[in-house]
Coordinates of C-alpha atoms in Angstrom, one line a residue:
M96 CA 0.0 0.0 0.0
R97 CA 3.0 2.3 0.3
G98 CA 2.7 5.3 -2.0
K99 CA -0.7 4.3 -3.2
G100 CA -2.9 6.4 -1.1
R101 CA -4.6 9.7 -1.9
P102 CA -2.3 12.6 -0.8
G103 CA -3.8 15.1 1.5
H104 CA -6.8 12.9 2.5
A105 CA -6.6 13.0 6.3
A106 CA -9.0 10.1 6.9
Y107 CA -7.2 7.8 4.5
A108 CA -3.8 8.8 5.9
A109 CA -4.9 7.7 9.4
R110 CA -6.3 4.5 8.0
A111 CA -3.1 3.9 6.0
A112 CA -1.1 3.9 9.2
Y113 CA -3.6 1.5 10.7
L114 CA -3.4 -0.8 7.6
L115 CA 0.4 -0.8 7.7
L116 CA 0.4 -1.9 11.3
V117 CA -2.2 -4.6 10.5
T118 CA 0.2 -6.0 7.9
T119 CA 3.0 -6.3 10.5
L120 CA 0.9 -7.8 13.2
L121 CA -1.0 -10.3 11.1
T122 CA 2.1 -11.6 9.5
G123 CA 2.3 -13.9 12.1
A124 CA -29.3 -2.9 32.8
C125 CA -29.9 -6.4 31.6
T126 CA -32.0 -9.3 32.6
S127 CA -30.4 -12.4 34.0
T128 CA -32.6 -14.6 31.7
P129 CA -30.9 -14.6 28.3
S130 CA -32.8 -15.6 25.2
G131 CA -31.9 -18.9 23.5
P132 CA -32.7 -22.6 23.8
S133 CA -34.0 -23.9 27.1
P134 CA -33.2 -27.3 28.5
S135 CA -36.0 -29.8 28.8
G136 CA -37.2 -31.3 32.0
S137 CA -38.0 -29.9 35.4
D138 CA -34.6 -30.5 37.0
A139 CA -32.4 -28.3 34.7
A140 CA -30.1 -27.1 37.4
G141 CA -27.4 -29.3 38.9
G142 CA -25.4 -32.4 37.9
T143 CA -22.1 -32.7 36.1
L144 CA -21.6 -31.8 32.4
R145 CA -18.6 -33.6 30.8
L146 CA -16.7 -32.3 27.9
L147 CA -14.5 -34.9 26.1
Y148 CA -11.8 -33.4 23.8
D149 CA -9.5 -35.3 21.4
K150 CA -6.8 -32.7 21.4
S151 CA -5.2 -30.6 24.1
I152 CA -6.2 -27.1 25.3
T153 CA -3.5 -24.7 24.2
T154 CA -4.1 -22.1 26.9
W155 CA -6.8 -20.7 29.4
D156 CA -5.2 -17.2 29.2
P157 CA -7.8 -15.0 27.5
Q158 CA -5.2 -12.7 26.0
R159 CA -3.5 -15.7 24.4
M160 CA -6.6 -17.3 22.8
Y161 CA -7.3 -17.5 19.1
A162 CA -9.2 -19.9 17.0
G163 CA -10.3 -23.2 18.7
P164 CA -12.6 -24.3 21.4
E165 CA -10.7 -22.6 24.2
G166 CA -12.4 -19.2 23.7
A167 CA -15.9 -20.7 23.3
I168 CA -15.5 -22.6 26.6
A169 CA -13.7 -19.8 28.5
V170 CA -16.2 -17.0 27.8
R171 CA -19.1 -19.2 29.1
L172 CA -17.3 -20.7 32.1
F173 CA -14.8 -18.4 33.7
T174 CA -14.1 -15.2 31.8
R175 CA -16.3 -12.4 30.5
T176 CA -16.0 -9.7 27.9
L177 CA -17.4 -6.2 27.4
T178 CA -20.1 -7.6 25.0
G179 CA -21.4 -11.0 24.0
Y180 CA -23.9 -13.1 22.1
P181 CA -26.9 -14.9 23.6
A182 CA -26.9 -18.7 23.6
G183 CA -26.8 -20.1 20.1
G184 CA -26.3 -16.6 18.6
V185 CA -30.0 -15.9 18.9
G186 CA -30.9 -12.6 17.2
G187 CA -27.9 -12.8 14.9
V188 CA -25.3 -10.1 15.0
G189 CA -28.1 -7.7 16.1
G190 CA -28.5 -9.8 19.2
L191 CA -25.2 -8.7 20.6
V192 CA -25.7 -7.3 24.1
G193 CA -23.5 -5.9 26.9
D194 CA -21.8 -8.5 29.1
L195 CA -19.5 -6.9 31.6
A196 CA -20.7 -3.6 30.1
T197 CA -24.2 -2.4 30.5
D198 CA -24.7 -2.1 26.8
T199 CA -22.8 -2.4 23.5
G200 CA -21.0 0.9 23.9
T201 CA -21.5 4.5 22.9
P202 CA -19.5 5.8 19.9
S203 CA -18.3 9.4 19.4
E204 CA -16.0 11.1 17.0
G205 CA -17.5 9.1 14.2
G206 CA -16.7 5.8 15.8
K207 CA -13.1 6.6 16.8
T208 CA -13.9 6.7 20.5
W209 CA -16.1 4.2 22.4
T210 CA -17.4 4.5 25.9
F211 CA -18.6 1.5 28.0
T212 CA -20.0 1.5 31.5
I213 CA -18.9 -1.5 33.6
R214 CA -22.0 -3.0 35.3
T215 CA -22.3 -3.3 39.0
G216 CA -22.4 -6.9 40.3
P217 CA -19.7 -9.0 38.5
S218 CA -17.1 -10.3 41.0
W219 CA -14.0 -12.3 41.0
E220 CA -14.0 -15.7 42.7
D221 CA -12.6 -14.1 45.9
G222 CA -15.5 -11.7 46.0
R223 CA -13.7 -8.6 44.9
P224 CA -15.7 -6.7 42.2
V225 CA -14.6 -6.6 38.6
T226 CA -13.5 -3.1 37.9
C227 CA -12.9 -0.9 34.9
Q228 CA -9.2 -1.1 35.8
D229 CA -9.3 -4.9 35.5
V230 CA -10.6 -4.6 32.0
A231 CA -8.0 -2.0 31.1
Y232 CA -5.3 -4.2 32.5
G233 CA -6.5 -7.2 30.5
I234 CA -6.3 -5.1 27.3
A235 CA -2.8 -3.9 28.3
R236 CA -1.6 -7.6 28.6
S237 CA -2.4 -8.2 24.9
F238 CA 0.5 -5.9 24.0
A239 CA 3.1 -8.2 25.7
R240 CA 3.6 -10.5 22.8
D241 CA 7.0 -11.7 23.9
Q242 CA 5.6 -13.2 27.1
L243 CA 2.0 -13.8 25.9
P244 CA 2.2 -15.1 22.3
G245 CA -0.9 -15.8 20.3
G246 CA -4.3 -14.1 20.8
T247 CA -6.1 -11.7 18.5
P248 CA -4.1 -8.5 17.7
Y249 CA -7.0 -6.1 17.6
P250 CA -5.9 -3.9 20.6
M251 CA -2.5 -3.4 18.9
M252 CA -4.1 -2.8 15.6
L253 CA -6.8 -0.4 16.6
L254 CA -5.9 1.5 19.8
D255 CA -4.7 5.0 19.2
I256 CA -1.2 4.4 20.4
P257 CA 1.8 5.8 18.4
S258 CA 3.9 3.2 16.7
R259 CA 7.7 2.9 16.6
V260 CA 10.2 1.1 14.5
D261 CA 12.0 -1.7 16.3
S262 CA 15.6 -2.9 16.0
S263 CA 14.6 -5.1 13.0
G264 CA 13.0 -2.3 11.1
R265 CA 9.4 -3.4 11.8
E266 CA 6.7 -0.9 12.7
V267 CA 5.3 -2.0 16.1
P268 CA 3.1 -0.4 18.8
G269 CA 5.0 2.1 21.0
Y270 CA 3.5 0.4 24.1
A271 CA 5.2 -2.9 24.9
G272 CA 2.7 -4.2 27.5
P273 CA 2.7 -4.1 31.3
Y274 CA 5.8 -6.3 31.8
A275 CA 8.3 -4.1 30.0
G276 CA 10.8 -1.9 31.6
S277 CA 11.0 1.9 31.2
A278 CA 13.1 1.7 28.0
P279 CA 11.2 1.3 24.8
D280 CA 13.1 -1.8 23.7
A281 CA 13.1 -3.5 27.1
T282 CA 12.2 -7.1 27.0
A283 CA 9.8 -8.8 29.3
N284 CA 12.3 -10.6 31.5
P285 CA 10.4 -11.3 34.7
S286 CA 13.6 -11.3 36.8
A287 CA 14.8 -7.9 35.4
T288 CA 11.7 -5.7 35.2
E289 CA 10.8 -5.1 38.9
S290 CA 9.8 -1.4 38.6
T291 CA 9.4 1.2 41.2
A292 CA 5.7 0.9 40.8
T293 CA 5.7 -2.7 42.0
Q294 CA 8.2 -2.1 44.7
T295 CA 6.4 0.9 46.3
G296 CA 2.8 0.0 45.6
T297 CA 2.3 3.0 43.3
A298 CA -1.0 2.9 41.5
T299 CA -1.0 3.0 37.7
A300 CA -3.8 3.6 35.2
T301 CA -3.7 0.0 34.0
G302 CA -4.1 -1.5 37.4
T303 CA -2.9 -1.1 41.0
A304 CA 0.6 -2.4 41.5
S305 CA 1.2 -3.7 45.0
A306 CA 4.2 -4.8 46.9
S307 CA 2.0 -7.7 48.2
G308 CA 1.3 -8.9 44.7
A309 CA 3.1 -11.7 42.8
P310 CA 6.7 -12.4 44.0
S311 CA 9.7 -11.1 42.3
G312 CA 10.9 -13.2 39.4
S313 CA 7.5 -14.8 38.9
G314 CA 6.9 -13.0 35.6
A315 CA 4.4 -10.7 37.3
P316 CA 3.7 -7.3 35.8
S317 CA 6.0 -4.5 36.9
G318 CA 3.7 -1.5 36.4
S319 CA 2.3 -0.3 33.2
G320 CA 5.6 -0.5 31.4
S321 CA 7.1 1.4 28.5
G322 CA 4.7 3.7 26.7
S323 CA 2.2 3.6 29.5
A324 CA 1.2 7.2 29.1
D325 CA 0.2 6.5 25.5
F326 CA -1.7 3.4 26.6
D327 CA -3.5 5.3 29.4
A328 CA -4.5 8.0 26.9
A329 CA -6.0 5.3 24.7
V330 CA -7.7 3.2 27.4
A331 CA -8.9 5.3 30.3
C332 CA -11.1 4.6 33.4
R333 CA -13.1 7.2 35.3
G334 CA -15.0 5.3 37.9
S335 CA -17.0 2.6 36.1
T336 CA -16.7 4.3 32.7
L337 CA -14.2 2.8 30.3
T338 CA -13.2 5.0 27.3
I339 CA -11.3 3.5 24.4
R340 CA -9.8 5.7 21.7
L341 CA -9.0 4.2 18.3
K342 CA -6.8 5.2 15.4
V343 CA -9.7 5.2 12.9
P344 CA -13.5 4.8 13.1
V345 CA -14.5 1.2 13.7
P346 CA -18.3 0.8 13.6
D347 CA -17.9 -3.0 14.3
F348 CA -16.0 -2.3 17.5
P349 CA -18.8 -3.7 19.8
Q350 CA -18.4 -7.1 18.0
I351 CA -14.6 -6.9 18.4
V352 CA -14.7 -6.4 22.2
A353 CA -16.7 -9.6 22.5
L354 CA -13.3 -11.4 21.8
P355 CA -11.4 -12.9 24.8
T356 CA -8.5 -10.5 24.3
F357 CA -10.7 -7.8 25.8
A358 CA -11.5 -9.8 28.9
P359 CA -10.5 -8.4 32.3
Y360 CA -7.5 -9.7 34.2
R361 CA -6.6 -9.0 37.9
Q362 CA -3.1 -7.6 38.0
D363 CA -2.3 -9.1 41.4
R364 CA -3.1 -12.6 40.0
D365 CA -1.0 -12.2 36.8
H366 CA 2.2 -14.3 36.5
G367 CA 2.9 -13.3 32.9
A368 CA 4.2 -16.2 30.8
A369 CA 3.5 -18.6 33.6
S370 CA -0.2 -17.8 33.5
A371 CA -1.0 -20.0 30.5
F372 CA -3.2 -22.4 32.4
E373 CA -4.0 -20.4 35.5
V374 CA -7.7 -19.5 35.9
F375 CA -9.0 -16.8 38.2
S376 CA -12.7 -16.6 37.5
C377 CA -15.2 -13.8 37.1
G378 CA -17.7 -16.1 35.4
P379 CA -20.0 -18.8 36.9
Y380 CA -17.4 -21.5 37.3
R381 CA -13.9 -21.6 38.9
L382 CA -11.2 -24.2 38.3
E383 CA -10.9 -26.5 41.2
G384 CA -7.4 -28.0 41.9
G385 CA -5.6 -26.6 38.8
W386 CA -5.4 -27.8 35.2
E387 CA -3.5 -31.0 34.4
A388 CA -2.1 -30.9 30.9
G389 CA -2.9 -34.1 29.0
A390 CA -5.7 -34.9 31.4
G391 CA -8.0 -32.0 32.1
G392 CA -9.6 -30.3 35.0
R393 CA -12.8 -29.7 36.9
F394 CA -14.8 -26.4 37.0
V395 CA -17.1 -25.9 39.9
R396 CA -19.5 -23.2 40.8
N397 CA -17.9 -19.8 41.5
P398 CA -19.4 -18.4 44.8
G399 CA -18.5 -14.9 43.5
W400 CA -20.8 -15.1 40.5
N401 CA -24.2 -13.5 40.6
A402 CA -26.8 -14.6 38.0
S403 CA -28.6 -11.2 38.3
S404 CA -25.5 -9.4 36.9
D405 CA -24.9 -11.8 34.0
P406 CA -27.2 -11.4 31.0
L407 CA -25.8 -14.4 29.0
R408 CA -25.0 -17.4 31.2
R409 CA -27.5 -19.7 32.8
A410 CA -24.9 -22.0 34.4
F411 CA -27.2 -24.9 35.0
P412 CA -24.7 -27.7 35.8
D413 CA -23.0 -27.7 39.2
V414 CA -19.8 -29.0 37.6
V415 CA -18.2 -28.9 34.2
D416 CA -15.6 -31.6 33.9
I417 CA -13.2 -31.4 30.9
R418 CA -11.1 -34.3 29.8
E419 CA -8.5 -33.9 27.0
S420 CA -6.2 -36.0 24.8
I421 CA -8.8 -38.7 24.3
P422 CA -8.3 -40.7 21.1
V423 CA -11.1 -39.8 18.8
D424 CA -12.2 -43.4 18.2
T425 CA -12.4 -44.0 22.0
L426 CA -14.3 -40.8 22.4
I427 CA -16.8 -41.8 19.7
Q428 CA -17.2 -45.3 21.2
R429 CA -17.9 -43.9 24.6
L430 CA -20.6 -41.5 23.4
V431 CA -22.2 -44.1 21.1
E432 CA -22.5 -46.5 24.1
N433 CA -24.0 -43.7 26.1
K434 CA -23.4 -45.3 29.5
A435 CA -23.2 -43.3 32.7
P436 CA -21.4 -41.0 33.2
D437 CA -20.9 -40.4 29.5
H438 CA -24.6 -39.9 28.9
T439 CA -24.0 -36.4 30.3
A440 CA -21.0 -35.7 28.0
I441 CA -20.4 -33.7 24.9
G442 CA -17.7 -34.6 22.4
I443 CA -15.5 -31.5 21.6
A444 CA -14.1 -33.3 18.5
D445 CA -14.8 -33.2 14.8
L446 CA -15.9 -36.6 13.9
P447 CA -14.2 -38.2 10.8
S448 CA -16.6 -38.0 7.8
P449 CA -16.8 -41.8 7.4
R450 CA -17.7 -42.3 11.1
L451 CA -20.3 -39.5 10.9
A452 CA -21.9 -41.0 7.9
A453 CA -22.2 -44.4 9.6
L454 CA -23.6 -42.9 12.8
Q455 CA -26.2 -41.0 10.9
G456 CA -27.6 -44.4 9.9
D457 CA -28.0 -45.4 13.5
S458 CA -31.5 -44.3 14.7
G459 CA -30.3 -44.4 18.4
V460 CA -27.5 -42.0 17.7
K461 CA -28.7 -39.8 14.9
A462 CA -30.6 -37.4 17.2
R463 CA -27.5 -36.8 19.2
L464 CA -25.4 -35.7 16.2
S465 CA -25.0 -32.2 14.9
N466 CA -23.2 -30.7 11.9
P467 CA -22.9 -26.9 12.2
F468 CA -21.0 -24.5 10.0
S469 CA -17.5 -23.6 11.3
G470 CA -17.1 -20.2 9.8
T471 CA -14.0 -21.3 7.9
V472 CA -14.2 -20.8 4.1
E473 CA -11.9 -22.5 1.6
L474 CA -11.2 -20.5 -1.5
L475 CA -8.8 -20.0 -4.4
Q476 CA -6.8 -16.8 -5.0
P477 CA -5.7 -16.6 -8.7
N478 CA -2.3 -14.9 -9.0
V479 CA -3.0 -11.8 -11.0
K480 CA 0.8 -11.3 -11.4
S481 CA 1.3 -14.5 -13.3
P482 CA 1.3 -14.1 -17.1
V483 CA -1.6 -16.5 -17.6
M484 CA -3.8 -15.3 -14.7
S485 CA -3.3 -11.6 -15.5
N486 CA -6.0 -12.2 -18.1
P487 CA -9.5 -11.7 -16.5
A488 CA -11.0 -14.0 -19.1
V489 CA -8.7 -16.9 -17.9
R490 CA -9.6 -16.3 -14.3
Q491 CA -13.3 -16.3 -15.1
A492 CA -13.0 -19.4 -17.2
L493 CA -11.2 -21.1 -14.3
A494 CA -14.2 -20.2 -12.0
L495 CA -16.7 -21.6 -14.5
A496 CA -14.8 -24.9 -14.7
T497 CA -14.5 -25.2 -10.9
D498 CA -16.4 -28.2 -9.6
R499 CA -17.5 -27.2 -6.0
E500 CA -19.7 -30.2 -5.5
G501 CA -16.8 -32.5 -6.5
F502 CA -14.5 -30.6 -4.2
A503 CA -16.9 -30.9 -1.2
A504 CA -17.8 -34.5 -2.0
A505 CA -14.1 -35.5 -1.8
Y506 CA -14.0 -34.3 1.8
G507 CA -17.4 -35.7 2.6
G508 CA -20.7 -33.8 2.5
T509 CA -20.7 -33.4 6.2
V510 CA -17.3 -31.7 6.1
M511 CA -17.7 -29.2 3.3
T512 CA -20.6 -27.3 1.8
P513 CA -20.2 -25.5 -1.5
A514 CA -19.8 -21.8 -1.1
Y515 CA -19.9 -18.8 -3.5
S516 CA -18.6 -16.1 -1.2
A517 CA -15.6 -15.5 1.0
L518 CA -18.0 -14.5 3.7
A519 CA -19.1 -17.4 5.9
D520 CA -22.7 -18.4 6.4
A521 CA -23.0 -16.4 9.7
I522 CA -21.6 -13.1 8.4
P523 CA -24.3 -10.5 7.6
G524 CA -24.2 -9.3 4.0
R525 CA -23.1 -12.6 2.5
P526 CA -24.5 -12.9 -1.0
T527 CA -27.4 -15.4 -1.0
Q528 CA -27.4 -15.9 -4.8
R529 CA -24.7 -17.7 -6.9
P530 CA -22.8 -15.4 -9.2
A531 CA -24.2 -15.2 -12.7
G532 CA -23.3 -18.2 -14.8
V533 CA -21.6 -20.1 -11.9
T534 CA -23.0 -23.5 -11.1
P535 CA -22.2 -25.9 -8.2
T536 CA -20.7 -28.4 -10.6
A537 CA -18.1 -27.5 -13.3
D538 CA -19.3 -26.1 -16.6
P539 CA -16.3 -27.0 -18.8
V540 CA -18.1 -26.3 -22.0
A541 CA -18.9 -22.7 -21.1
A542 CA -15.4 -22.3 -19.7
R543 CA -13.7 -23.6 -22.9
A544 CA -16.0 -21.3 -24.9
A545 CA -14.9 -18.3 -22.8
L546 CA -11.3 -19.1 -23.4
V547 CA -11.7 -19.5 -27.1
A548 CA -13.7 -16.3 -27.3
A549 CA -10.9 -14.5 -25.5
G550 CA -8.4 -15.8 -28.1
V551 CA -6.5 -17.8 -25.5
T552 CA -4.3 -20.6 -26.8
L553 CA -5.2 -24.0 -25.4
P554 CA -4.2 -25.7 -23.3
V555 CA -3.7 -23.1 -20.6
H556 CA -0.9 -24.2 -18.3
I557 CA -1.4 -23.4 -14.7
R558 CA 0.4 -24.4 -11.5
V559 CA -1.8 -24.6 -8.4
A560 CA -0.5 -24.6 -4.8
Y561 CA -2.5 -26.2 -2.0
R562 CA -2.0 -27.6 1.4
S563 CA -1.7 -31.4 1.0
S564 CA -3.6 -34.0 3.0
P565 CA -5.4 -37.2 1.9
A566 CA -8.7 -35.5 1.7
A567 CA -7.3 -32.3 0.1
D568 CA -5.4 -34.4 -2.5
A569 CA -8.7 -36.0 -3.6
A570 CA -10.5 -32.7 -3.5
Y571 CA -8.0 -30.9 -5.7
A572 CA -7.9 -33.9 -8.1
A573 CA -11.6 -33.3 -8.6
L574 CA -11.0 -29.7 -9.3
K575 CA -8.2 -30.6 -11.8
A576 CA -10.6 -32.9 -13.7
G577 CA -13.1 -30.1 -14.3
W578 CA -10.4 -27.6 -15.2
E579 CA -8.7 -29.9 -17.7
K580 CA -12.0 -30.6 -19.5
A581 CA -12.2 -26.9 -20.1
G582 CA -8.8 -26.6 -21.7
F583 CA -6.5 -26.1 -18.8
E584 CA -3.4 -28.2 -18.2
V585 CA -2.9 -28.4 -14.4
L586 CA 0.1 -29.1 -12.3
L587 CA -1.0 -29.6 -8.6
D588 CA 1.7 -28.8 -6.1
G589 CA 0.6 -30.2 -2.7
L590 CA 2.6 -28.5 0.0
G591 CA 2.7 -29.8 3.6
E592 CA 2.7 -28.0 7.0
D593 CA 4.9 -25.3 5.7
Y594 CA 2.3 -24.2 3.2
Y595 CA 1.8 -20.7 4.3
R596 CA 5.5 -20.0 4.8
I597 CA 6.2 -21.2 1.2
V598 CA 3.4 -19.3 -0.5
S599 CA 4.0 -16.1 1.5
A600 CA 7.7 -16.0 0.4
P601 CA 8.6 -13.2 -2.0
D602 CA 9.3 -15.6 -4.9
A603 CA 5.9 -17.4 -4.6
S604 CA 4.1 -15.1 -7.0
G605 CA 6.6 -16.0 -9.7
R606 CA 6.1 -19.8 -9.2
Y607 CA 2.4 -20.3 -8.9
D608 CA -0.7 -19.3 -10.8
V609 CA -3.3 -20.2 -8.2
F610 CA -3.2 -20.4 -4.4
R611 CA -5.4 -22.2 -2.0
R612 CA -6.6 -20.0 1.0
S613 CA -8.6 -20.9 4.1
W614 CA -10.0 -18.0 6.2
F615 CA -11.9 -17.7 9.5
A616 CA -13.3 -14.3 10.5
D617 CA -12.4 -13.4 14.0
Y618 CA -15.7 -11.5 14.3
P619 CA -18.8 -11.7 12.2
A620 CA -18.3 -8.9 9.7
G621 CA -17.1 -8.4 6.2
A622 CA -14.4 -6.1 7.6
A623 CA -12.8 -9.2 9.2
V624 CA -12.5 -10.9 5.8
L625 CA -12.3 -8.8 2.6
P626 CA -9.8 -6.1 3.6
E627 CA -7.5 -8.8 5.0
L628 CA -7.6 -10.8 1.8
F629 CA -8.0 -8.4 -1.0
D630 CA -6.9 -4.8 0.0
G631 CA -3.6 -4.6 -1.8
R632 CA -2.7 -1.4 0.1
M633 CA -2.4 -3.3 3.4
N634 CA -0.9 -6.5 2.0
L635 CA 1.4 -5.9 -0.9
T636 CA 4.9 -4.8 -0.2
D637 CA 8.4 -5.3 -1.6
T638 CA 8.9 -8.2 0.7
G639 CA 5.7 -10.2 0.1
T640 CA 2.0 -10.4 -0.5
G641 CA 0.7 -10.6 3.1
Q642 CA -2.7 -12.4 3.2
D643 CA -3.4 -11.4 -0.4
L644 CA -1.6 -14.3 -2.0
G645 CA -3.0 -13.6 -5.4
S646 CA -1.7 -9.9 -5.4
F647 CA -5.2 -8.6 -6.1
N648 CA -5.2 -4.9 -6.0
D649 CA -8.1 -3.1 -7.6
E650 CA -8.4 0.7 -7.0
A651 CA -12.3 0.6 -7.1
I652 CA -12.4 -2.3 -4.7
N653 CA -10.0 -0.6 -2.4
T654 CA -12.1 2.6 -2.4
A655 CA -15.2 0.6 -1.7
I656 CA -13.5 -1.2 1.2
E657 CA -12.4 2.1 2.7
A658 CA -16.0 3.4 2.5
A659 CA -17.5 0.2 4.0
Q660 CA -15.1 0.2 6.9
I661 CA -16.4 3.5 8.2
Q662 CA -20.1 3.2 7.2
P663 CA -22.0 3.9 10.4
D664 CA -25.3 2.3 9.4
A665 CA -25.2 -1.4 10.1
A666 CA -27.6 -2.4 7.3
L667 CA -25.8 -0.3 4.7
R668 CA -22.4 -1.6 5.9
E669 CA -23.5 -5.2 5.6
Q670 CA -24.9 -4.6 2.1
A671 CA -21.7 -2.9 1.1
W672 CA -19.6 -5.9 2.1
G673 CA -21.8 -8.3 0.1
T674 CA -21.5 -6.1 -3.0
I675 CA -17.7 -5.9 -2.6
D676 CA -17.5 -9.7 -2.2
A677 CA -19.5 -10.3 -5.4
K678 CA -17.4 -7.8 -7.4
I679 CA -14.2 -9.5 -6.3
T680 CA -15.6 -12.8 -7.5
A681 CA -16.8 -11.2 -10.8
L682 CA -13.3 -9.8 -11.4
G683 CA -11.7 -13.2 -10.8
G684 CA -10.0 -12.1 -7.6
Q685 CA -11.3 -15.1 -5.7
I686 CA -13.0 -18.4 -6.4
P687 CA -14.8 -19.5 -3.2
L688 CA -15.0 -23.3 -2.9
A689 CA -16.7 -24.4 0.3
E690 CA -17.4 -23.6 4.0
R691 CA -16.1 -26.2 6.4
R692 CA -18.5 -27.8 8.8
R693 CA -18.0 -29.3 12.3
S694 CA -19.6 -32.6 13.5
F695 CA -20.3 -33.4 17.1
L696 CA -21.8 -36.2 19.2
R697 CA -23.3 -35.9 22.7
G698 CA -24.8 -38.0 25.4
S699 CA -28.6 -38.5 25.8
A700 CA -28.8 -36.7 29.2
V701 CA -27.6 -33.4 27.7
S702 CA -30.4 -30.8 27.1
G703 CA -30.5 -27.3 25.8
Y704 CA -27.8 -28.2 23.4
V705 CA -26.8 -25.7 20.7
E706 CA -23.7 -24.4 18.9
N707 CA -23.0 -20.8 18.5
P708 CA -21.9 -19.5 15.0
Y709 CA -20.3 -16.5 16.7
L710 CA -18.1 -18.8 18.8
G711 CA -16.6 -20.6 15.8
G712 CA -19.5 -23.1 15.6
W713 CA -18.4 -24.7 18.9
V714 CA -20.9 -25.9 21.5
D715 CA -22.4 -23.0 23.5
L716 CA -22.3 -23.8 27.2
A717 CA -24.5 -20.8 28.2
S718 CA -27.8 -22.8 28.2
I719 CA -26.8 -26.5 28.5
A720 CA -28.1 -28.6 31.3
V721 CA -27.9 -32.3 32.2
S722 CA -30.5 -34.7 33.5
R723 CA -29.8 -36.2 36.9

């Protein structure tokens, strides 16, 4: 995007700075009765709900969570955010309500400043109230990437904190998080960052440091750290009022602050890098006895939680017991047998497609299966820099010859559903109609005719990069068959676990004509998808293509993206994203393939079961109960 803005345009200049920082960071008064499904039976409260997971929880630290079930579980059991969605996402994006905040926030300055009032009533498990300073401190932690890797980067991307250039030449936030020393380049060495604030008990705006807090050398925070004045100007507390100042207007900010990275954190309970599996609860459950990696843990009722101050969580079970690292075949067998205590269990594991198909034929099991959308879309990004794909007619012919049904069938119909948009099913504004002339199955006759009409010499040689797996190999073989009937000669290059490192390298655009891309929106808005993938200003540099593997950079699309990002009217904003998505498809900038689905199995004593599309399609624990 460097040098491609509109000189003198103040709004764009501010956004350009924001987009540059994004590129760096991504490279790498409510009721206590929420709407939503209700459990059946008269004895909804009590009992033990069991969650069986085939993998391992990566972290319980809210500022380190990204995609995966951790966030979906955490925000219903032990942590809370400023806003949140009712059980099952009832009401859609418009159903978003205040969680720790009394409402979804009040914008000013055109959406550059947001004000939230922290509600009275939420408490930590030791009875102390959750304060505005606790929320501010949680946000501050997300800047400490050296000690707390992972997590969504939105505080660093959006907060109005000046950036700086680090020793490697990267533009990074001027604030380094609450563990850093006073020097801008100080590292978060827990044994070397004991500041005067910690030693003397001096209060800071990001929390109250105390000499009686965590011991020296524990990795505990040492005051607000380098750049704290800038942070305190961007995130300020006055009583229960939290004010957050952003670099640019962000109308979707109420949805963004529903992410765990905006959860509160008690400074005196923080042990920095050592906090990965520590849980100090402000939700309805607390962790009893600690978390045992490879085994799991037991969450019991939190005496500090008050249902009257929680608009989202019903917290019916007395206990939520989580067991991890269970082989998926063992997990399935236990749930199919449905014997106590597994009749009160939910499998947090995607069932292999062949097993799911077999289970759907079992009348005793079928009612306990579910197959929700995951929010992850698979698509192709044609490389507009390659000699062959620089021709729009070739890109459009490739789209016509793309067999989405064959692609989905190779994975299994319960794994993939054909898609015609980069926007997932749950994202408002998603086009509901297929693009003109595009069919679920390949139309090689029409595609060949388009190539001939454009005067293209056949066959058209293309090299396609994708991430290899047994299912993906079969899926791309199905695509190849349709493409070659249309007059393409296709070389499939199946890359392994290093896929994104290889295709993001500076020389990749000279080696491949088409790239596979998979994308999950961190929050349900076109702004979390289309700018990231197709705005060349924020992606394309001398050192690589960022997320825009196909080097798509259309001036009209960029202008439309810029306008949509600051459109204050939600309905018009959603409509704009749908229109932009369809235009990118028409220009051959993308070929959407399918949206991935999840598949789950549960025990017969589980009621009120529902998944939440705004929690990644994972099970929503807000309303679930178990029969006793």
